[in-house]
Coordinates of C-alpha atoms and ligand atoms in Angstrom, one line a residue:
M603 CA 146.3 155.5 86.8
I604 CA 144.3 154.9 89.6
I605 CA 143.7 151.8 90.7
L606 CA 140.5 151.2 92.4
K607 CA 140.5 148.9 95.4
I608 CA 137.6 146.8 96.3
S609 CA 135.9 149.1 99.1
I610 CA 133.7 147.9 101.5
K611 CA 132.1 149.6 104.8
T612 CA 134.2 149.3 107.6
E613 CA 131.5 147.5 109.7
H614 CA 131.0 144.9 107.0
Y615 CA 135.0 144.4 107.0
Q616 CA 134.6 143.3 110.8
I617 CA 132.0 140.5 109.2
L618 CA 134.5 139.7 106.7
Q619 CA 136.9 139.3 109.3
K620 CA 134.9 137.3 111.4
L621 CA 133.9 134.7 108.6
Q622 CA 137.9 134.2 107.7
K623 CA 138.2 133.3 111.0
I624 CA 135.2 130.8 111.2
K625 CA 136.6 129.7 107.9
K626 CA 133.6 127.1 107.1
P627 CA 130.1 127.7 106.0
I628 CA 128.2 129.1 108.8
E629 CA 124.3 129.2 109.2
A630 CA 123.3 132.7 108.8
R631 CA 121.1 132.6 112.2
E632 CA 124.3 131.4 114.0
L633 CA 126.1 134.2 112.5
S634 CA 123.8 136.9 113.6
E635 CA 123.7 135.6 116.9
K636 CA 127.5 135.1 117.2
L637 CA 127.8 139.0 115.8
K638 CA 124.8 140.2 117.8
I639 CA 123.4 141.7 114.7
P640 CA 119.7 141.5 113.9
Y641 CA 119.3 138.6 111.1
E642 CA 117.7 140.8 108.6
K643 CA 120.3 143.4 108.9
L644 CA 123.1 141.3 108.6
M645 CA 121.5 139.4 105.4
S646 CA 120.3 142.6 103.3
G647 CA 123.1 144.5 104.5
A648 CA 126.4 142.8 105.3
I649 CA 126.0 139.7 103.6
Y650 CA 124.6 141.5 100.6
S651 CA 127.2 143.7 100.3
L652 CA 129.6 141.4 100.2
E653 CA 128.2 139.3 97.8
Q654 CA 128.1 142.2 95.3
V655 CA 131.8 142.6 95.6
G656 CA 132.6 139.1 95.1
L657 CA 133.7 138.3 98.5
A658 CA 130.8 136.1 99.9
K659 CA 127.9 133.9 99.1
F660 CA 125.0 132.5 100.7
Q661 CA 123.3 129.4 99.6
E662 CA 120.5 127.5 100.7
E663 CA 120.3 124.0 102.0
E664 CA 117.0 121.9 103.0
L665 CA 117.2 120.0 106.3
E666 CA 115.4 117.5 107.9
V667 CA 114.7 118.7 111.4
I668 CA 113.5 115.9 114.4
T669 CA 111.4 117.2 117.4
L670 CA 110.7 115.3 120.3
T671 CA 106.7 114.7 121.4
K672 CA 105.3 115.3 124.4
E673 CA 105.6 111.5 125.7
A674 CA 109.1 111.2 124.4
K675 CA 110.3 114.4 126.3
N676 CA 108.8 112.6 129.6
Y677 CA 111.0 109.3 128.8
L678 CA 114.0 111.8 128.7
D679 CA 114.8 111.1 132.4
S680 CA 112.8 107.7 132.9
G681 CA 113.8 106.1 129.9
L682 CA 112.0 104.6 127.1
P683 CA 109.0 102.3 128.2
E684 CA 111.3 99.0 127.4
R685 CA 114.1 100.4 129.6
Q686 CA 111.3 101.4 132.4
I687 CA 109.9 98.0 132.3
Y688 CA 113.4 96.2 132.0
N689 CA 114.5 98.2 135.1
V690 CA 111.3 96.9 137.3
L691 CA 112.7 93.5 136.0
V692 CA 116.3 93.9 137.1
K693 CA 115.5 95.7 140.5
N694 CA 113.4 92.9 141.9
N695 CA 116.0 90.4 140.6
R696 CA 113.0 88.8 138.3
K697 CA 114.8 86.5 136.3
E698 CA 111.1 85.3 134.6
V699 CA 107.7 86.5 134.8
K700 CA 104.6 85.6 133.2
L701 CA 103.4 88.3 131.0
L702 CA 99.9 88.6 132.0
D703 CA 100.5 89.1 135.6
F704 CA 103.4 91.2 134.8
S705 CA 101.5 93.6 132.5
K706 CA 99.3 94.1 135.7
E707 CA 102.0 95.0 138.0
I708 CA 103.7 97.4 135.3
E709 CA 100.0 99.0 134.7
E710 CA 100.1 99.5 138.9
Q711 CA 103.7 100.5 139.5
L712 CA 104.6 102.6 136.0
N713 CA 101.2 103.5 135.4
F714 CA 101.6 102.5 131.6
P715 CA 98.4 101.7 129.6
K716 CA 98.2 97.9 128.3
R717 CA 99.4 99.6 124.7
L718 CA 102.1 100.8 126.2
F719 CA 103.2 97.7 128.0
F720 CA 103.4 95.6 124.8
V721 CA 105.1 98.3 123.3
G722 CA 107.8 97.9 125.7
I723 CA 108.0 93.9 125.9
S724 CA 108.0 94.1 121.9
K725 CA 111.0 96.2 122.1
M726 CA 112.8 94.6 124.5
K727 CA 112.3 91.1 122.6
K728 CA 113.9 93.0 119.5
N729 CA 116.7 94.2 121.6
R730 CA 117.2 90.6 122.7
W731 CA 117.1 92.1 126.2
I732 CA 114.5 89.4 126.9
V733 CA 113.2 86.2 125.4
S734 CA 109.9 85.0 125.8
S735 CA 108.4 81.2 125.8
K736 CA 105.0 79.9 125.5
A737 CA 106.0 76.4 126.6
M738 CA 103.6 76.6 129.8
G739 CA 100.6 77.2 128.1
Y740 CA 100.7 80.9 128.7
E741 CA 103.5 83.4 127.7
Q742 CA 106.4 83.9 130.0
I743 CA 109.2 86.3 129.5
F744 CA 112.7 85.5 130.9
I745 CA 116.0 88.2 131.1
N746 CA 118.2 87.5 128.5
N747 CA 121.1 89.8 129.2
E748 CA 121.6 91.4 132.5
F749 CA 123.6 94.4 131.1
P750 CA 122.3 95.3 128.0
E751 CA 123.9 98.4 126.1
K752 CA 122.1 101.0 124.9
S753 CA 119.5 100.4 122.0
E754 CA 119.8 102.5 119.2
E755 CA 116.4 104.2 119.5
E756 CA 117.8 104.9 123.2
Q757 CA 121.0 106.6 121.6
V758 CA 118.6 108.7 119.6
L759 CA 117.2 110.1 122.7
D760 CA 120.5 110.4 124.2
L761 CA 121.6 112.9 121.5
F762 CA 118.6 115.1 122.3
K763 CA 119.7 115.0 126.0
N764 CA 123.2 115.6 125.3
S765 CA 122.2 118.6 122.8
N766 CA 119.8 119.6 125.4
S767 CA 117.6 120.5 122.9
D768 CA 113.8 119.5 121.6
S769 CA 114.8 119.7 118.0
L770 CA 117.8 118.2 116.3
S771 CA 118.7 118.2 112.7
K772 CA 122.3 116.1 112.1
I773 CA 121.9 112.6 113.1
P774 CA 124.7 109.9 112.6
K775 CA 124.3 107.9 109.6
Q776 CA 123.9 104.9 111.9
L777 CA 121.1 106.0 113.6
Q778 CA 118.9 107.2 111.0
Q779 CA 117.1 103.7 110.8
A780 CA 116.3 104.4 114.7
V781 CA 115.0 107.4 114.0
N782 CA 112.8 106.2 111.6
S783 CA 111.4 103.8 114.1
I784 CA 111.2 106.3 116.9
Y785 CA 109.5 108.2 114.5
N786 CA 106.8 105.3 113.8
R787 CA 106.4 104.9 117.4
K788 CA 105.3 108.9 117.0
L789 CA 108.1 109.9 119.6
V790 CA 109.5 112.5 117.2
T791 CA 107.9 114.6 114.1
K792 CA 109.7 115.6 111.9
D793 CA 109.8 118.4 109.7
K794 CA 112.0 120.4 107.1
K795 CA 113.8 123.6 107.8
I796 CA 115.4 125.6 105.0
L797 CA 118.8 126.8 106.3
R798 CA 120.8 129.7 104.9
L799 CA 124.4 129.2 104.9
V800 CA 126.8 132.2 104.3
E801 CA 130.2 131.7 102.9
L802 CA 133.7 133.4 101.8
T803 CA 134.6 132.9 98.0
P804 CA 137.8 132.3 97.6
K805 CA 138.7 135.2 96.9
G806 CA 137.0 136.5 100.2
K807 CA 138.6 134.2 101.9
K808 CA 142.3 135.3 101.0
I809 CA 142.0 139.3 101.1
T810 CA 143.7 141.1 103.0
K811 CA 142.9 144.5 104.6
E812 CA 146.0 146.3 102.6
E813 CA 143.6 145.0 99.0
L814 CA 140.3 146.8 100.4
Q815 CA 139.4 150.1 100.8
L816 CA 137.5 150.6 103.9
I817 CA 135.3 153.4 104.3
D818 CA 132.7 154.7 106.5
E819 CA 130.5 156.3 104.2
E820 CA 129.9 155.3 100.7
I821 CA 129.4 157.4 97.8
N822 CA 127.5 155.8 94.8
L823 CA 127.0 159.3 93.1
I824 CA 129.2 162.1 92.1
S825 CA 127.4 165.1 92.0
S826 CA 128.1 168.4 89.4
E827 CA 129.2 170.2 92.5
M828 CA 131.7 167.7 93.5
L829 CA 132.8 168.1 90.0
K830 CA 132.6 171.7 90.2
D831 CA 135.1 172.2 93.3
G832 CA 137.2 169.1 92.7
S833 CA 136.3 167.6 95.9
W834 CA 135.6 164.2 93.8
K835 CA 139.3 163.3 93.9
E836 CA 139.7 163.5 97.8
K837 CA 136.3 161.7 98.1
L838 CA 137.4 159.2 95.1
P839 CA 138.1 156.1 97.9
N840 CA 134.7 156.2 99.1
L841 CA 133.2 155.9 95.7
K842 CA 131.4 152.9 95.4
S843 CA 133.3 150.6 92.9
Y844 CA 131.7 150.1 89.6
E845 CA 132.3 146.7 87.7
V846 CA 131.3 147.3 84.3
N847 CA 131.4 144.1 83.3
A848 CA 129.2 142.4 86.3
L849 CA 125.9 141.1 85.4
G850 CA 123.0 143.0 86.6
P851 CA 121.5 141.5 89.7
N852 CA 118.8 138.9 89.2
I853 CA 115.4 140.5 89.8
S854 CA 112.9 138.1 91.5
T855 CA 109.8 139.4 90.8
G856 CA 106.6 138.1 92.4
K857 CA 104.8 135.6 90.3
Y858 CA 102.0 132.9 90.5
H859 CA 103.0 130.1 93.1
P860 CA 103.6 126.9 90.6
L861 CA 100.7 125.0 92.1
T862 CA 98.1 127.8 91.3
I863 CA 99.5 127.5 88.0
I864 CA 98.8 124.1 87.7
I865 CA 95.5 124.4 89.4
N866 CA 94.6 127.0 86.8
E867 CA 95.7 124.8 84.1
V868 CA 93.3 121.9 85.2
R869 CA 90.3 124.4 85.1
E870 CA 91.0 125.2 81.7
V871 CA 91.5 122.0 80.5
F872 CA 87.9 121.3 81.9
H873 CA 86.4 124.4 80.8
S874 CA 87.7 123.6 77.0
M875 CA 86.0 120.3 77.3
G876 CA 82.8 122.3 78.2
F877 CA 82.7 121.6 81.9
E878 CA 81.5 124.2 85.0
E879 CA 83.4 124.8 88.0
I880 CA 81.7 124.0 91.1
K881 CA 82.5 124.9 94.6
G882 CA 81.5 123.5 98.1
P883 CA 82.1 123.3 101.9
I884 CA 85.1 122.0 103.1
V885 CA 83.2 121.7 106.5
E886 CA 80.7 118.9 105.7
E887 CA 78.0 116.7 107.0
A888 CA 79.0 113.2 107.2
F889 CA 75.8 112.6 104.9
F890 CA 76.9 114.1 102.0
N891 CA 80.4 113.1 102.4
F892 CA 79.4 109.2 102.9
D893 CA 76.0 108.2 103.1
C894 CA 74.7 109.6 100.0
L895 CA 77.8 107.9 98.6
Y896 CA 76.3 104.6 99.8
Q897 CA 79.4 104.1 102.2
P898 CA 78.2 101.9 105.3
Q899 CA 78.3 103.5 108.5
D900 CA 80.6 101.2 109.9
H901 CA 82.7 101.9 106.8
P902 CA 86.6 101.9 108.1
A903 CA 87.2 105.4 106.3
R904 CA 84.7 106.8 108.8
E905 CA 86.7 106.2 111.8
M906 CA 88.2 108.8 113.6
Q907 CA 91.6 107.7 112.7
D908 CA 90.9 108.4 109.3
T909 CA 88.5 111.1 109.1
F910 CA 88.9 114.8 110.9
Y911 CA 85.4 115.0 112.7
L912 CA 84.9 118.8 114.4
K913 CA 84.4 119.3 118.1
N914 CA 82.3 122.3 117.5
P915 CA 79.8 121.9 116.5
T916 CA 79.2 118.5 116.2
E917 CA 75.9 118.0 114.5
G918 CA 75.2 119.6 111.4
K919 CA 71.6 119.7 109.3
L920 CA 70.1 117.1 107.1
P921 CA 68.3 118.0 104.1
K922 CA 64.7 117.6 103.5
K923 CA 62.8 114.3 105.3
K924 CA 61.6 112.9 101.8
V925 CA 65.7 112.5 100.8
V926 CA 66.7 111.4 104.2
E927 CA 64.2 108.6 104.2
I928 CA 65.5 107.8 100.8
I929 CA 68.8 107.2 101.7
K930 CA 67.8 105.5 105.0
N931 CA 66.4 103.0 102.9
T932 CA 68.6 102.5 100.4
H933 CA 71.2 101.7 103.0
E934 CA 69.0 99.1 105.2
N935 CA 67.0 97.3 102.6
G936 CA 67.7 99.0 99.1
G937 CA 64.7 101.1 98.9
N938 CA 63.3 101.2 95.5
T939 CA 67.0 101.3 93.6
G940 CA 66.6 97.5 93.0
S941 CA 69.3 96.9 95.7
T942 CA 69.0 94.9 99.1
G943 CA 71.2 97.5 100.8
W944 CA 73.7 96.8 103.7
G945 CA 71.3 95.1 105.9
Y946 CA 71.9 97.2 109.1
K947 CA 70.1 100.1 111.1
W948 CA 70.9 103.4 109.8
S949 CA 71.5 105.9 112.1
E950 CA 70.7 109.8 111.7
E951 CA 73.0 110.8 114.4
I952 CA 76.0 109.3 112.4
A953 CA 74.9 111.3 109.6
K954 CA 74.6 114.5 111.0
K955 CA 78.5 114.3 112.2
I956 CA 80.7 117.4 111.1
L957 CA 83.7 116.4 109.4
L958 CA 86.4 118.1 107.1
R959 CA 85.2 116.6 103.5
T960 CA 87.6 113.6 102.7
H961 CA 86.9 113.7 99.1
T962 CA 85.6 116.7 96.4
T963 CA 83.2 113.7 95.5
A964 CA 81.0 115.3 98.5
T965 CA 80.9 118.0 96.4
T966 CA 79.9 116.5 93.1
I967 CA 77.0 114.4 95.4
R968 CA 75.7 118.0 96.6
R969 CA 75.5 119.5 92.9
L970 CA 73.7 116.1 92.1
S971 CA 71.4 116.7 95.1
H972 CA 70.1 119.9 92.7
I973 CA 69.2 118.1 89.9
T974 CA 65.9 118.2 88.8
K975 CA 63.2 117.2 85.9
K976 CA 64.0 120.8 84.3
S977 CA 67.9 120.9 84.5
K978 CA 69.7 121.0 81.1
L979 CA 71.5 117.4 80.1
P980 CA 74.1 116.6 79.6
M981 CA 75.8 118.8 82.5
K982 CA 79.4 118.5 82.9
V983 CA 81.0 119.6 86.4
F984 CA 84.2 119.6 88.2
C985 CA 85.7 120.8 91.4
V986 CA 89.4 121.2 92.1
D987 CA 89.7 121.7 96.0
R988 CA 91.2 120.7 99.3
V989 CA 90.3 117.4 101.2
F990 CA 91.6 116.4 104.6
R991 CA 92.3 113.0 105.4
N992 CA 94.0 112.0 109.2
E993 CA 97.0 110.5 108.0
S994 CA 100.8 111.1 108.7
E995 CA 102.5 112.8 107.0
D996 CA 105.5 111.5 104.5
R997 CA 106.8 111.8 101.0
T998 CA 103.4 110.7 99.5
H999 CA 100.9 111.5 102.1
L1000 CA 99.9 115.0 103.3
A1001 CA 96.8 115.4 105.6
Q1002 CA 95.6 118.5 103.9
F1003 CA 95.9 117.7 100.0
M1004 CA 93.6 118.5 96.4
Q1005 CA 91.5 116.7 94.6
I1006 CA 89.8 116.7 91.2
D1007 CA 86.2 115.1 91.1
G1008 CA 84.1 115.6 87.9
I1009 CA 80.5 114.3 86.9
V1010 CA 78.9 113.9 83.8
I1011 CA 75.0 113.5 84.0
G1012 CA 73.5 112.5 80.7
K1013 CA 71.3 109.8 79.0
N1014 CA 73.0 106.5 77.7
L1015 CA 76.5 107.5 79.1
T1016 CA 78.9 104.3 79.3
L1017 CA 82.2 103.0 80.5
S1018 CA 83.7 104.0 77.2
D1019 CA 82.6 108.0 77.5
L1020 CA 84.0 107.7 80.8
I1021 CA 87.5 106.6 79.4
G1022 CA 87.3 109.1 76.7
Q1023 CA 86.8 111.9 79.1
L1024 CA 89.6 110.8 81.4
V1025 CA 92.0 110.2 78.3
E1026 CA 91.3 113.5 77.1
F1027 CA 91.5 115.5 80.1
Y1028 CA 95.0 113.8 80.9
K1029 CA 96.2 114.4 77.2
R1030 CA 95.2 117.8 77.4
M1031 CA 97.4 118.0 80.7
G1032 CA 100.3 116.6 79.1
F1033 CA 100.1 112.8 79.5
E1034 CA 99.5 110.8 76.6
K1035 CA 99.1 107.6 77.7
V1036 CA 96.2 106.6 80.7
V1037 CA 95.3 103.2 81.6
T1038 CA 92.1 102.0 83.3
R1039 CA 91.7 99.0 85.3
P1040 CA 89.1 97.6 87.4
G1041 CA 88.6 99.1 90.8
F1042 CA 86.4 99.5 93.6
F1043 CA 84.3 102.1 95.5
P1044 CA 81.1 101.7 97.3
Y1045 CA 79.3 104.3 95.4
T1046 CA 80.4 103.2 91.4
E1047 CA 79.3 100.5 89.5
P1048 CA 81.4 99.6 87.3
S1049 CA 84.8 101.1 88.9
M1050 CA 88.0 101.8 87.8
Q1051 CA 91.6 103.0 88.6
V1052 CA 93.2 105.6 86.6
S1053 CA 96.8 105.4 85.9
V1054 CA 99.3 107.4 83.5
Y1055 CA 102.7 107.4 82.2
S1056 CA 105.3 109.0 83.5
K1057 CA 108.1 109.1 80.6
K1058 CA 110.7 110.8 82.9
L1059 CA 110.1 107.8 85.6
G1060 CA 109.6 104.9 83.1
T1061 CA 106.6 104.0 85.3
W1062 CA 102.5 104.1 85.4
L1063 CA 101.4 106.1 88.2
E1064 CA 97.8 105.3 90.1
M1065 CA 96.0 108.8 89.9
G1066 CA 92.6 107.9 91.2
G1067 CA 89.3 106.4 90.9
S1068 CA 86.2 106.5 88.7
G1069 CA 83.2 104.8 87.7
I1070 CA 79.8 105.3 86.8
F1071 CA 77.1 106.1 90.1
R1072 CA 75.2 103.2 91.6
P1073 CA 71.4 103.4 91.5
E1074 CA 72.0 103.6 95.2
V1075 CA 73.5 106.8 94.9
T1076 CA 71.5 108.4 92.3
Y1077 CA 67.6 107.7 92.6
A1078 CA 67.6 109.8 96.0
W1079 CA 68.1 112.4 93.6
G1080 CA 65.6 111.2 90.9
I1081 CA 68.1 109.8 88.1
K1082 CA 67.6 106.9 87.1
D1083 CA 68.4 104.6 84.0
P1084 CA 68.8 105.8 81.1
V1085 CA 70.2 108.9 82.8
R1086 CA 73.6 107.9 84.1
V1087 CA 76.4 109.8 86.3
L1088 CA 79.8 109.4 85.2
A1089 CA 82.1 110.3 88.1
W1090 CA 86.3 110.6 88.8
G1091 CA 88.3 111.8 91.5
L1092 CA 91.9 112.2 90.7
G1093 CA 94.6 113.1 92.9
F1094 CA 96.1 116.7 92.1
E1095 CA 99.6 116.3 94.0
R1096 CA 100.9 113.3 91.8
L1097 CA 99.7 115.4 88.8
A1098 CA 101.7 118.2 90.1
M1099 CA 104.7 116.6 91.6
L1100 CA 105.2 115.2 87.9
K1101 CA 104.6 118.1 86.2
L1102 CA 107.1 119.8 88.8
K1103 CA 109.4 117.2 89.2
R1104 CA 109.7 116.8 92.9
N1105 CA 109.4 113.5 94.3
D1106 CA 108.5 114.8 97.9
I1107 CA 104.7 116.0 98.3
R1108 CA 106.0 118.1 101.4
D1109 CA 108.0 120.3 99.2
L1110 CA 104.9 121.5 97.1
Y1111 CA 103.8 122.9 100.1
Q1112 CA 107.0 123.8 101.6
S1113 CA 108.0 126.0 98.7
P1114 CA 111.8 126.2 99.5
I1115 CA 112.1 130.3 98.2
K1116 CA 115.0 129.1 95.9
W1117 CA 113.1 126.6 94.3
L1118 CA 110.3 129.3 93.5
R1119 CA 112.4 131.6 92.1
E1120 CA 114.2 129.0 89.9
V1121 CA 111.2 126.7 88.9
S1122 CA 109.8 127.8 85.5
Y1123 CA 106.5 126.5 84.9
Ligands
LIG1947 N1 86.6 109.5 95.7 C1 87.1 108.6 95.5 C2 88.7 108.8 96.3 O1 88.9 109.6 97.1 C3 87.6 108.8 93.9 C4 86.3 108.3 93.2 C5 85.2 109.5 92.9 C6 86.2 107.4 92.5 C7 84.2 109.5 92.3 C8 84.8 107.2 92.0 C9 83.9 107.9 91.5 O2 89.5 108.2 96.2

């Protein structure tokens, strides 16, 4: 009987040997650098073949990578602001200083803006390098510790310095807290990286050269010629081994991204409830995003730190003069809406500003602006689309995300109708329990927060807002009682996270390939 040894290509054997020497799982990119074999070739050639014969396997691991920001790089040599300020104190042998005078000194010496100075001082206090006192009627600081040890935040910075790299993934546990604080100081950014780790199977670790058949050329087909002239016998060792019990490879076919599937589900549900989908511009005028929604021009949500404004062009066009006039009057004195307005001077310049829409309510309002006396009521439209907010990203926030807005325009509509629509939507999306609580939005009255119950988490989760548009919003478009507009704006990603069982919003867009392959949705 002929016993077939496992045959592998000679060039793959060298990689096997290398892996046997390394012993531990190794990152595929690192391995490709070590072996000077292009990454793709290594993965699809050697690793794939070794995996096929059960000698190697690879797995994916998600890692958090932190990267120094430009500001932090400046501190690598000179030290964090607190250290620089502290050094000034020590160098000049100043044991106590008046805080305000000192801030000017530092501004000149280190070229620190005030903000940075105060960040430094507060860190020095936290680190207990200094103490402060207001006993004299003004704030003084005193050196508390002449030879302070490195703070944890400094130790994190040292990790970068010592590894000579701008990005790090492995942070000792005891410094994790410090990483969070320097992240909050915007000295590092956080990203997720997917690592592919290559490892030998127990069989691969043990196997010796004698147990292998090394071949230079692999034959995976015996031709009729070989059978006729008997040459198949010599070629036998080169024959690709055949494992009859092996399962066929898992074939990962192309498929829709799970988010696309859920977006389509949202669409189907609204269609089934008699709604029509609308689309609107992502780049919007502040007018539609804020002013038409009776959001005063000094509302905090309009600030640069909350909203992305365009640099070029900065200004857009406003609709017809008549409409602009109504909105202006509504803001200033309520116009003929029965309201007293906000009582400030409305500016056309501010309304013309161009921004990335911060909610899809900008789009439903645009639809409202096309209502005429001839429009058939009730009208039901929805919009599921991208919105943008200038937020730092974390487990529950993204600067770019999606919302589901909807409006129903009709005669004599009430809050019960609104609750009915929301309950029905969530029910059709698979959520049995929905509650609404009073809420506040400048554009609706009454307003409601909407929450759904997650069986898996055993808690209620807030999904978004809703309400009946105020006369200050609807009058500009000729919509008056008893015609009313029910409106809502719901978060999309929350819904998706619940359905896909992910608890980090960033995962939805990072799309780790392993997850995409396995997730059945
Ligand atoms: N636009 C609101 C938000 O972004 C939600 C909302 C829409 C509330 C419509 C009331 C009416 O949170």
